mmCIF file of C-alpha atoms and ligand atoms in Angstrom:
data_model
loop_
_atom_site.group_PDB
_atom_site.id
_atom_site.type_symbol
_atom_site.label_atom_id
_atom_site.label_comp_id
_atom_site.label_asym_id
_atom_site.label_seq_id
_atom_site.Cartn_x
_atom_site.Cartn_y
_atom_site.Cartn_z
ATOM 1 C CA MET C 674 77.248 45.191 -8.660
ATOM 2 C CA SER C 675 74.627 43.777 -6.253
ATOM 3 C CA ASN C 676 75.643 41.998 -3.215
ATOM 4 C CA VAL C 677 73.817 38.943 -4.443
ATOM 5 C CA GLN C 678 75.753 38.979 -7.833
ATOM 6 C CA LYS C 679 78.997 39.217 -5.804
ATOM 7 C CA LEU C 680 77.996 36.191 -3.624
ATOM 8 C CA LEU C 681 77.233 34.155 -6.939
ATOM 9 C CA ASP C 682 80.500 35.215 -8.495
ATOM 10 C CA GLU C 683 82.293 34.236 -5.346
ATOM 11 C CA ARG C 684 80.912 30.644 -5.855
ATOM 12 C CA ASN C 685 82.408 30.629 -9.360
ATOM 13 C CA ILE C 686 79.989 28.180 -11.060
ATOM 14 C CA PRO C 687 79.815 27.037 -14.559
ATOM 15 C CA ASP C 688 77.908 29.629 -16.721
ATOM 16 C CA VAL C 689 74.518 28.429 -18.107
ATOM 17 C CA LEU C 690 74.564 31.161 -20.561
ATOM 18 C CA LYS C 691 77.990 30.692 -22.020
ATOM 19 C CA GLY C 692 77.593 31.043 -25.918
ATOM 20 C CA VAL C 693 73.892 32.065 -25.405
ATOM 21 C CA LYS C 694 72.785 35.526 -26.675
ATOM 22 C CA THR C 695 69.174 34.925 -27.520
ATOM 23 C CA LYS C 696 66.109 33.092 -26.456
ATOM 24 C CA ASP C 697 66.746 30.646 -29.382
ATOM 25 C CA ASP C 698 70.186 29.885 -28.447
ATOM 26 C CA PHE C 699 69.034 29.451 -24.796
ATOM 27 C CA GLN C 700 66.385 26.885 -25.833
ATOM 28 C CA LYS C 701 69.091 25.001 -27.621
ATOM 29 C CA LYS C 702 71.303 25.107 -24.653
ATOM 30 C CA GLN C 703 68.508 23.851 -22.455
ATOM 31 C CA ASP C 704 68.202 20.703 -24.716
ATOM 32 C CA LYS C 705 71.947 20.168 -24.337
ATOM 33 C CA ILE C 706 71.773 20.722 -20.355
ATOM 34 C CA ARG C 707 68.886 17.960 -20.321
ATOM 35 C CA LYS C 708 71.227 15.659 -22.208
ATOM 36 C CA LEU C 709 74.051 16.498 -19.970
ATOM 37 C CA LEU C 710 72.031 16.167 -16.563
ATOM 38 C CA ALA C 711 70.729 12.755 -17.942
ATOM 39 C CA GLU C 712 74.174 11.489 -18.772
ATOM 40 C CA ARG C 713 75.979 12.874 -15.674
ATOM 41 C CA GLN C 714 73.747 13.319 -12.654
ATOM 42 C CA TYR C 715 70.043 11.883 -12.677
ATOM 43 C CA GLY C 716 70.205 9.240 -15.386
ATOM 44 C CA GLU C 717 68.227 8.756 -18.639
ATOM 45 C CA ILE C 718 64.590 9.670 -18.151
ATOM 46 C CA PRO C 719 62.502 7.215 -19.952
ATOM 47 C CA GLY C 720 60.435 8.379 -22.821
ATOM 48 C CA LYS C 721 56.465 8.648 -23.239
ATOM 49 C CA PRO C 722 54.909 5.132 -22.950
ATOM 50 C CA ASP C 723 53.582 3.807 -26.051
ATOM 51 C CA HIS C 724 50.086 3.509 -24.602
ATOM 52 C CA MET C 725 48.729 4.836 -21.200
ATOM 53 C CA TYR C 726 45.414 3.765 -19.581
ATOM 54 C CA VAL C 727 43.521 5.061 -16.629
ATOM 55 C CA GLU C 728 41.397 2.933 -14.342
ATOM 56 C CA SER C 729 39.233 5.104 -12.091
ATOM 57 C CA GLY C 730 37.561 4.034 -8.832
ATOM 58 C CA GLU C 731 34.096 5.352 -7.750
ATOM 59 C CA PRO C 732 34.076 9.093 -7.539
ATOM 60 C CA TYR C 733 33.448 9.927 -3.760
ATOM 61 C CA LYS C 734 31.802 13.335 -3.858
ATOM 62 C CA ASP C 735 31.527 14.151 -0.312
ATOM 63 C CA PHE C 736 35.105 14.580 0.357
ATOM 64 C CA ALA C 737 35.940 17.417 2.898
ATOM 65 C CA ALA C 738 32.288 17.533 3.801
ATOM 66 C CA GLY C 739 31.128 18.120 0.232
ATOM 67 C CA LYS C 740 33.844 20.262 -0.827
ATOM 68 C CA ALA C 741 35.414 17.951 -3.500
ATOM 69 C CA THR C 742 35.452 14.757 -5.215
ATOM 70 C CA ARG C 743 38.160 12.400 -4.516
ATOM 71 C CA ILE C 744 38.921 9.484 -7.033
ATOM 72 C CA LYS C 745 41.485 6.842 -6.635
ATOM 73 C CA HIS C 746 43.029 5.786 -10.009
ATOM 74 C CA THR C 747 45.499 3.411 -11.553
ATOM 75 C CA LEU C 748 47.698 4.690 -14.116
ATOM 76 C CA GLY C 749 48.764 1.937 -16.374
ATOM 77 C CA PHE C 750 51.267 1.690 -19.159
ATOM 78 C CA GLU C 751 52.347 -0.321 -22.136
ATOM 79 C CA MET C 752 55.945 0.278 -23.284
ATOM 80 C CA ASP C 753 58.370 -2.032 -25.374
ATOM 81 C CA GLY C 754 55.785 -4.809 -24.715
ATOM 82 C CA LYS C 755 55.689 -4.585 -21.187
ATOM 83 C CA SER C 756 52.747 -3.439 -18.961
ATOM 84 C CA PHE C 757 52.818 -2.058 -15.410
ATOM 85 C CA SER C 758 51.100 0.529 -13.226
ATOM 86 C CA PHE C 759 51.037 2.734 -10.210
ATOM 87 C CA PRO C 760 48.136 4.231 -7.986
ATOM 88 C CA MET C 761 47.147 7.879 -8.113
ATOM 89 C CA MET C 762 44.569 10.088 -6.507
ATOM 90 C CA SER C 763 42.772 13.150 -7.639
ATOM 91 C CA VAL C 764 40.764 15.640 -5.460
ATOM 92 C CA ILE C 765 39.003 18.215 -7.276
ATOM 93 C CA PRO C 766 36.935 21.052 -5.947
ATOM 94 C CA ASN C 767 33.152 20.475 -6.531
ATOM 95 C CA GLY C 768 31.334 22.785 -8.956
ATOM 96 C CA LYS C 769 34.288 24.676 -10.277
ATOM 97 C CA LYS C 770 35.692 25.158 -13.643
ATOM 98 C CA LYS C 771 39.238 25.565 -14.679
ATOM 99 C CA CYS C 772 41.010 25.156 -11.327
ATOM 100 C CA PRO C 773 44.807 25.657 -10.912
ATOM 101 C CA ALA C 774 46.239 22.266 -9.736
ATOM 102 C CA PHE C 775 49.151 20.761 -7.935
ATOM 103 C CA VAL C 776 50.867 17.453 -9.048
ATOM 104 C CA TYR C 777 52.225 16.566 -5.637
ATOM 105 C CA ILE C 778 54.955 13.883 -5.310
ATOM 106 C CA ASP C 779 54.092 12.468 -1.908
ATOM 107 C CA PHE C 780 56.216 10.786 0.794
ATOM 108 C CA ASN C 781 53.429 9.226 2.712
ATOM 109 C CA GLY C 782 50.109 8.373 0.814
ATOM 110 C CA GLY C 783 46.647 8.283 1.978
ATOM 111 C CA GLU C 784 44.021 10.955 1.606
ATOM 112 C CA ALA C 785 45.954 13.556 3.507
ATOM 113 C CA ASN C 786 49.016 13.418 5.747
ATOM 114 C CA LYS C 787 51.552 15.379 7.762
ATOM 115 C CA TYR C 788 53.027 17.042 4.514
ATOM 116 C CA MET C 789 49.493 17.035 2.448
ATOM 117 C CA PRO C 790 46.809 19.090 3.894
ATOM 118 C CA THR C 791 44.331 18.098 1.277
ATOM 119 C CA GLU C 792 41.418 19.768 2.680
ATOM 120 C CA GLU C 793 42.791 23.095 2.918
ATOM 121 C CA ILE C 794 44.164 22.809 -0.612
ATOM 122 C CA VAL C 795 40.804 22.210 -2.146
ATOM 123 C CA GLU C 796 39.174 24.713 0.225
ATOM 124 C CA ARG C 797 41.199 27.266 -1.545
ATOM 125 C CA GLY C 798 40.027 26.087 -5.042
ATOM 126 C CA PHE C 799 42.984 24.236 -6.120
ATOM 127 C CA ALA C 800 42.903 20.547 -7.490
ATOM 128 C CA LEU C 801 45.296 18.146 -6.150
ATOM 129 C CA PHE C 802 46.750 15.140 -8.189
ATOM 130 C CA THR C 803 49.037 13.032 -6.028
ATOM 131 C CA PHE C 804 50.942 9.741 -5.916
ATOM 132 C CA CYS C 805 53.317 8.061 -3.292
ATOM 133 C CA TYR C 806 56.928 7.690 -4.557
ATOM 134 C CA ASN C 807 57.173 4.372 -2.999
ATOM 135 C CA ASP C 808 54.324 2.950 -5.157
ATOM 136 C CA VAL C 809 56.475 4.100 -8.170
ATOM 137 C CA SER C 810 59.529 2.282 -6.961
ATOM 138 C CA SER C 811 61.095 1.762 -3.548
ATOM 139 C CA ASP C 812 63.505 4.521 -2.089
ATOM 140 C CA ASP C 813 66.464 2.282 -2.157
ATOM 141 C CA ASN C 814 68.974 0.443 -4.225
ATOM 142 C CA ASN C 815 66.375 -2.115 -5.314
ATOM 143 C CA PHE C 816 65.689 -1.664 -9.018
ATOM 144 C CA LYS C 817 63.564 -4.757 -9.292
ATOM 145 C CA ASN C 818 60.350 -3.424 -7.924
ATOM 146 C CA GLY C 819 57.598 -0.965 -9.203
ATOM 147 C CA ILE C 820 58.273 0.465 -12.506
ATOM 148 C CA ALA C 821 62.055 0.155 -12.072
ATOM 149 C CA LYS C 822 61.621 -3.428 -12.944
ATOM 150 C CA TYR C 823 60.330 -2.604 -16.405
ATOM 151 C CA LEU C 824 62.138 0.805 -17.093
ATOM 152 C CA VAL C 825 65.670 0.184 -15.798
ATOM 153 C CA LYS C 826 67.327 -2.601 -17.592
ATOM 154 C CA SER C 827 70.586 -2.437 -15.781
ATOM 155 C CA ARG C 828 72.383 -0.006 -13.307
ATOM 156 C CA ARG C 829 75.721 -0.852 -14.734
ATOM 157 C CA LYS C 830 75.686 1.781 -17.400
ATOM 158 C CA ASN C 831 76.967 5.290 -16.447
ATOM 159 C CA THR C 832 73.930 6.887 -17.653
ATOM 160 C CA ALA C 833 71.556 4.519 -15.985
ATOM 161 C CA THR C 834 68.168 5.787 -14.882
ATOM 162 C CA SER C 835 68.107 6.764 -11.147
ATOM 163 C CA LYS C 836 65.107 6.617 -8.756
ATOM 164 C CA ILE C 837 64.858 10.368 -8.868
ATOM 165 C CA ALA C 838 64.388 10.049 -12.628
ATOM 166 C CA LEU C 839 61.702 7.408 -12.168
ATOM 167 C CA TRP C 840 59.554 9.491 -9.828
ATOM 168 C CA ALA C 841 59.913 12.508 -11.998
ATOM 169 C CA TRP C 842 58.821 10.347 -14.861
ATOM 170 C CA ALA C 843 55.770 9.273 -12.873
ATOM 171 C CA ALA C 844 54.990 12.962 -12.225
ATOM 172 C CA MET C 845 54.863 13.590 -15.885
ATOM 173 C CA ARG C 846 52.463 10.557 -16.527
ATOM 174 C CA VAL C 847 50.252 12.005 -14.038
ATOM 175 C CA MET C 848 50.351 15.241 -16.067
ATOM 176 C CA ASP C 849 49.375 13.301 -19.104
ATOM 177 C CA TYR C 850 46.323 12.379 -17.261
ATOM 178 C CA VAL C 851 45.713 15.980 -15.848
ATOM 179 C CA GLU C 852 45.759 17.106 -19.587
ATOM 180 C CA THR C 853 42.458 15.055 -20.251
ATOM 181 C CA LEU C 854 40.647 17.059 -17.923
ATOM 182 C CA SER C 855 40.764 20.586 -19.709
ATOM 183 C CA ASP C 856 37.124 21.168 -18.667
ATOM 184 C CA VAL C 857 37.712 21.284 -14.865
ATOM 185 C CA ILE C 858 41.498 22.108 -14.819
ATOM 186 C CA ASP C 859 43.389 25.315 -15.861
ATOM 187 C CA LEU C 860 46.042 23.541 -17.773
ATOM 188 C CA ASP C 861 48.015 26.701 -18.056
ATOM 189 C CA ASN C 862 48.300 26.675 -14.247
ATOM 190 C CA VAL C 863 49.423 23.568 -13.226
ATOM 191 C CA ALA C 864 52.320 23.217 -10.592
ATOM 192 C CA VAL C 865 54.711 20.360 -9.891
ATOM 193 C CA ILE C 866 55.736 20.246 -6.055
ATOM 194 C CA GLY C 867 57.791 18.025 -3.777
ATOM 195 C CA HIS C 868 59.619 18.257 -0.527
ATOM 196 C CA SER C 869 63.289 17.525 0.220
ATOM 197 C CA ARG C 870 64.328 14.395 -2.019
ATOM 198 C CA LEU C 871 61.025 14.931 -3.908
ATOM 199 C CA GLY C 872 61.748 18.713 -4.341
ATOM 200 C CA LYS C 873 64.795 17.541 -6.270
ATOM 201 C CA THR C 874 62.425 15.315 -8.200
ATOM 202 C CA ALA C 875 59.958 18.039 -8.774
ATOM 203 C CA LEU C 876 62.818 20.189 -10.109
ATOM 204 C CA LEU C 877 63.761 17.413 -12.480
ATOM 205 C CA ALA C 878 60.189 16.793 -13.595
ATOM 206 C CA GLY C 879 59.563 20.626 -14.079
ATOM 207 C CA GLY C 880 62.763 20.954 -15.955
ATOM 208 C CA PHE C 881 62.017 18.164 -18.409
ATOM 209 C CA ASP C 882 58.258 18.935 -18.861
ATOM 210 C CA GLU C 883 57.275 22.210 -19.927
ATOM 211 C CA ARG C 884 53.617 21.574 -19.226
ATOM 212 C CA PHE C 885 54.285 22.333 -15.505
ATOM 213 C CA LYS C 886 53.953 26.166 -15.242
ATOM 214 C CA TYR C 887 55.159 26.381 -11.681
ATOM 215 C CA VAL C 888 58.124 24.229 -10.453
ATOM 216 C CA ILE C 889 58.017 24.370 -6.740
ATOM 217 C CA SER C 890 60.942 22.868 -4.562
ATOM 218 C CA ASN C 891 60.570 22.862 -0.901
ATOM 219 C CA ASN C 892 63.790 22.354 1.088
ATOM 220 C CA SER C 893 65.419 20.522 -1.697
ATOM 221 C CA GLY C 894 68.960 21.312 -0.945
ATOM 222 C CA CYS C 895 71.873 19.336 -2.307
ATOM 223 C CA CYS C 896 71.213 18.094 -5.965
ATOM 224 C CA GLY C 897 68.050 20.176 -5.788
ATOM 225 C CA ALA C 898 67.943 24.023 -5.589
ATOM 226 C CA ALA C 899 71.150 24.531 -3.466
ATOM 227 C CA ILE C 900 74.312 25.707 -5.526
ATOM 228 C CA GLU C 901 76.936 23.067 -4.782
ATOM 229 C CA SER C 902 80.085 25.189 -5.000
ATOM 230 C CA GLY C 903 80.642 26.584 -1.425
ATOM 231 C CA LYS C 904 77.701 24.859 -0.065
ATOM 232 C CA VAL C 905 77.328 23.954 3.558
ATOM 233 C CA GLY C 906 75.738 20.864 5.008
ATOM 234 C CA GLU C 907 75.406 18.029 2.728
ATOM 235 C CA THR C 908 77.440 17.789 -0.426
ATOM 236 C CA TYR C 909 77.804 15.807 -3.726
ATOM 237 C CA LYS C 910 80.323 13.748 -2.157
ATOM 238 C CA ARG C 911 78.170 12.788 0.886
ATOM 239 C CA ILE C 912 74.869 12.385 -0.943
ATOM 240 C CA SER C 913 76.370 10.046 -3.653
ATOM 241 C CA GLU C 914 77.716 7.908 -0.848
ATOM 242 C CA VAL C 915 74.569 7.530 1.177
ATOM 243 C CA PHE C 916 71.870 7.740 -1.693
ATOM 244 C CA PRO C 917 73.658 6.462 -4.819
ATOM 245 C CA TYR C 918 70.418 5.164 -6.260
ATOM 246 C CA TRP C 919 69.076 8.641 -6.688
ATOM 247 C CA PHE C 920 71.721 9.370 -9.291
ATOM 248 C CA CYS C 921 73.255 7.609 -12.235
ATOM 249 C CA PRO C 922 76.689 5.755 -11.678
ATOM 250 C CA ALA C 923 78.567 8.458 -13.675
ATOM 251 C CA PHE C 924 77.568 11.127 -10.998
ATOM 252 C CA ASN C 925 78.295 8.787 -8.098
ATOM 253 C CA ARG C 926 81.847 8.068 -9.518
ATOM 254 C CA ASP C 927 82.696 11.777 -10.078
ATOM 255 C CA ALA C 928 81.256 13.004 -6.993
ATOM 256 C CA GLN C 929 83.197 10.286 -4.995
ATOM 257 C CA ALA C 930 86.368 11.209 -6.777
ATOM 258 C CA GLY C 931 85.744 14.840 -6.485
ATOM 259 C CA ASN C 932 86.037 15.144 -10.272
ATOM 260 C CA PRO C 933 85.441 18.745 -11.524
ATOM 261 C CA LEU C 934 81.901 18.807 -13.057
ATOM 262 C CA PRO C 935 80.795 20.838 -16.048
ATOM 263 C CA PHE C 936 77.466 21.902 -14.182
ATOM 264 C CA ASP C 937 76.253 23.062 -10.833
ATOM 265 C CA GLN C 938 72.593 23.059 -9.562
ATOM 266 C CA ASN C 939 71.999 26.274 -11.677
ATOM 267 C CA PHE C 940 71.961 24.066 -14.663
ATOM 268 C CA LEU C 941 68.917 21.901 -13.415
ATOM 269 C CA MET C 942 67.132 25.095 -12.190
ATOM 270 C CA SER C 943 67.660 26.896 -15.685
ATOM 271 C CA LEU C 944 65.642 24.059 -17.412
ATOM 272 C CA SER C 945 62.251 25.583 -16.034
ATOM 273 C CA VAL C 946 62.998 29.247 -17.269
ATOM 274 C CA PRO C 947 60.760 31.178 -18.523
ATOM 275 C CA ARG C 948 58.231 29.267 -16.384
ATOM 276 C CA CYS C 949 58.031 30.194 -12.755
ATOM 277 C CA VAL C 950 60.382 28.462 -10.380
ATOM 278 C CA ILE C 951 59.671 28.689 -6.577
ATOM 279 C CA VAL C 952 62.079 27.756 -3.909
ATOM 280 C CA GLY C 953 61.149 27.416 -0.380
ATOM 281 C CA SER C 954 63.724 27.201 2.385
ATOM 282 C CA ALA C 955 63.733 26.866 6.203
ATOM 283 C CA VAL C 956 66.172 28.972 8.222
ATOM 284 C CA GLU C 957 67.161 25.900 10.403
ATOM 285 C CA ASP C 958 67.523 23.601 7.505
ATOM 286 C CA LEU C 959 71.232 23.821 7.456
ATOM 287 C CA TRP C 960 71.767 20.507 5.850
ATOM 288 C CA ALA C 961 69.937 21.734 2.805
ATOM 289 C CA ASP C 962 71.560 25.309 3.130
ATOM 290 C CA PRO C 963 69.051 28.117 2.741
ATOM 291 C CA THR C 964 71.702 30.542 1.402
ATOM 292 C CA SER C 965 72.653 28.145 -1.414
ATOM 293 C CA GLU C 966 69.087 27.454 -2.221
ATOM 294 C CA PHE C 967 68.559 31.265 -2.435
ATOM 295 C CA LEU C 968 71.424 31.520 -4.690
ATOM 296 C CA GLY C 969 70.233 28.853 -6.848
ATOM 297 C CA VAL C 970 67.014 30.905 -7.648
ATOM 298 C CA ALA C 971 68.981 34.272 -7.864
ATOM 299 C CA SER C 972 71.370 32.443 -10.540
ATOM 300 C CA LEU C 973 68.406 32.505 -13.179
ATOM 301 C CA GLU C 974 68.265 36.242 -13.523
ATOM 302 C CA GLY C 975 70.310 36.259 -16.943
ATOM 303 C CA ALA C 976 68.047 33.438 -18.343
ATOM 304 C CA TYR C 977 64.809 35.284 -17.506
ATOM 305 C CA LYS C 978 66.169 38.455 -18.896
ATOM 306 C CA LEU C 979 66.487 36.929 -22.325
ATOM 307 C CA TYR C 980 62.704 36.821 -22.308
ATOM 308 C CA GLY C 981 62.333 40.237 -21.078
ATOM 309 C CA MET C 982 61.300 39.002 -17.810
ATOM 310 C CA ARG C 983 62.400 39.694 -14.285
ATOM 311 C CA GLY C 984 64.100 36.671 -12.356
ATOM 312 C CA LEU C 985 64.044 37.209 -8.651
ATOM 313 C CA VAL C 986 63.648 40.741 -7.703
ATOM 314 C CA HIS C 987 66.064 41.046 -4.894
ATOM 315 C CA LYS C 988 69.657 42.163 -5.122
ATOM 316 C CA ASP C 989 70.887 43.250 -1.809
ATOM 317 C CA GLU C 990 71.286 40.416 0.591
ATOM 318 C CA VAL C 991 70.383 36.880 1.632
ATOM 319 C CA PRO C 992 66.767 37.328 2.826
ATOM 320 C CA ALA C 993 65.752 37.143 6.394
ATOM 321 C CA PRO C 994 63.314 34.618 7.790
ATOM 322 C CA ARG C 995 59.597 35.052 6.911
ATOM 323 C CA THR C 996 60.572 36.745 3.559
ATOM 324 C CA VAL C 997 58.498 35.951 0.284
ATOM 325 C CA LEU C 998 60.233 37.480 -2.581
ATOM 326 C CA ASP C 999 57.544 37.063 -5.286
ATOM 327 C CA GLU C 1000 57.602 40.313 -7.288
ATOM 328 C CA GLY C 1001 59.486 38.551 -10.074
ATOM 329 C CA ASP C 1002 59.155 35.604 -12.395
ATOM 330 C CA ALA C 1003 61.133 33.348 -10.004
ATOM 331 C CA VAL C 1004 60.321 33.173 -6.446
ATOM 332 C CA TYR C 1005 62.244 32.618 -3.148
ATOM 333 C CA TYR C 1006 60.555 32.153 0.163
ATOM 334 C CA VAL C 1007 62.186 31.320 3.591
ATOM 335 C CA ARG C 1008 60.378 30.527 6.908
ATOM 336 C CA GLU C 1009 61.545 29.949 10.337
ATOM 337 C CA GLY C 1010 61.923 26.440 11.531
ATOM 338 C CA THR C 1011 63.236 23.230 10.472
ATOM 339 C CA HIS C 1012 63.179 20.715 7.454
ATOM 340 C CA PHE C 1013 59.452 20.143 6.713
ATOM 341 C CA LEU C 1014 56.610 20.839 4.295
ATOM 342 C CA SER C 1015 54.128 22.545 6.373
ATOM 343 C CA ARG C 1016 50.487 23.971 6.028
ATOM 344 C CA HIS C 1017 52.215 27.294 6.068
ATOM 345 C CA ASP C 1018 54.324 26.382 3.066
ATOM 346 C CA TRP C 1019 51.487 25.124 1.174
ATOM 347 C CA ASN C 1020 49.263 28.422 1.930
ATOM 348 C CA THR C 1021 52.400 30.430 0.817
ATOM 349 C CA TYR C 1022 52.761 28.639 -2.428
ATOM 350 C CA MET C 1023 48.893 29.051 -2.996
ATOM 351 C CA ASP C 1024 49.220 32.846 -2.311
ATOM 352 C CA ILE C 1025 52.094 33.140 -4.729
ATOM 353 C CA ILE C 1026 50.203 31.252 -7.481
ATOM 354 C CA GLU C 1027 46.962 33.255 -6.795
ATOM 355 C CA LYS C 1028 48.913 36.458 -6.806
ATOM 356 C CA LYS C 1029 50.403 35.572 -10.271
ATOM 357 C CA LEU C 1030 46.835 34.608 -11.474
ATOM 358 C CA GLY C 1031 45.796 38.360 -10.375
ATOM 359 C CA LYS C 1032 43.516 36.946 -7.592
HETATM 360 C C1 LIG G 2030 68.382 13.230 3.759
HETATM 361 C C2 LIG G 2030 69.267 13.564 2.382
HETATM 362 C C3 LIG G 2030 68.661 14.915 1.767
HETATM 363 C C4 LIG G 2030 67.124 14.846 1.481
HETATM 364 C C5 LIG G 2030 66.341 14.547 2.780
HETATM 365 C C6 LIG G 2030 64.964 14.173 2.482
HETATM 366 O O1 LIG G 2030 68.484 14.234 4.639
HETATM 367 O O2 LIG G 2030 70.517 13.903 2.890
HETATM 368 O O3 LIG G 2030 69.426 15.039 0.585
HETATM 369 O O4 LIG G 2030 66.839 15.911 0.841
HETATM 370 O O5 LIG G 2030 67.124 13.217 3.221
HETATM 371 O O6 LIG G 2030 64.525 13.664 1.494
HETATM 372 O O7 LIG G 2030 64.276 14.256 3.467
#
């Protein structure tokens, strides 16, 4: 048995593949897991809106000194007789066809910021579709602003929609827009990406929406990529106390009481198999716990095997800093330093995708 398998066995996590023998069984299991996580962890994810419209501003073709076209959009929705909207930005390399793309769930907004090196992204031939999570709904217990006002009737229900679920829903709506651009965007190569709380969000969006070919979690930690059982740093108990609005009331109740749960984070991660799950850690980010994030990806091995694919190709030990394990169909990457989404991280993710594309 490999060392990594031993480490996983020691964590003694609920088995995603229990009762699963074939791909078909697994797909049915994934549907059950989606239901389970909506009921017990992130809350219900609203359905597709009855009607979505896009209002696009004037294209600015000279973005990054002529490299790309930037457009500011409003995505508007009608649902259950109500209408609401949030802003979104696209930056698409000029003169290219079929670009791979990122749907980036952003903390800060603006054309570029400390986590979002827009110019570098388009320079490498990737398109960027991005929105600021606060424009969707605020990062707090207020469910009366942004889309929460329309999509969350009450937070009293055990399964009530959480903020993470709303931000993930918004990423899926951005993907609805991306899908209309099949001439310029390579729709088979769209990634969803987020950092930290938004890395958790990216995993949820990717897990519920198969149009995302790459699901990238940067330093997502607790309730993201990190296996909870045996985790150091942040725990379910602590996160549900400080950030209850990220989860549904049932999760907060169970986490606070320390009730045994029928899932660990391998459940969330497994929803994106057989697509490419990419997890990035930082060595000093002990709150997120790089080892537990690594085990989160490593846990997917059996699910990929059902498809004749290779999960993470690495069996011996927890990888050292500066390692990119990208030989398999799931990827783990760890760099030196602290909790951050850096230029180096973006470049690494683009290297990984380019390699998968045979570039
Ligand atoms: C806090 C929180 C983490 C979260 C992080 C972030 O540290 O405890 O769970 O990932 O904020 O979003 O930056």
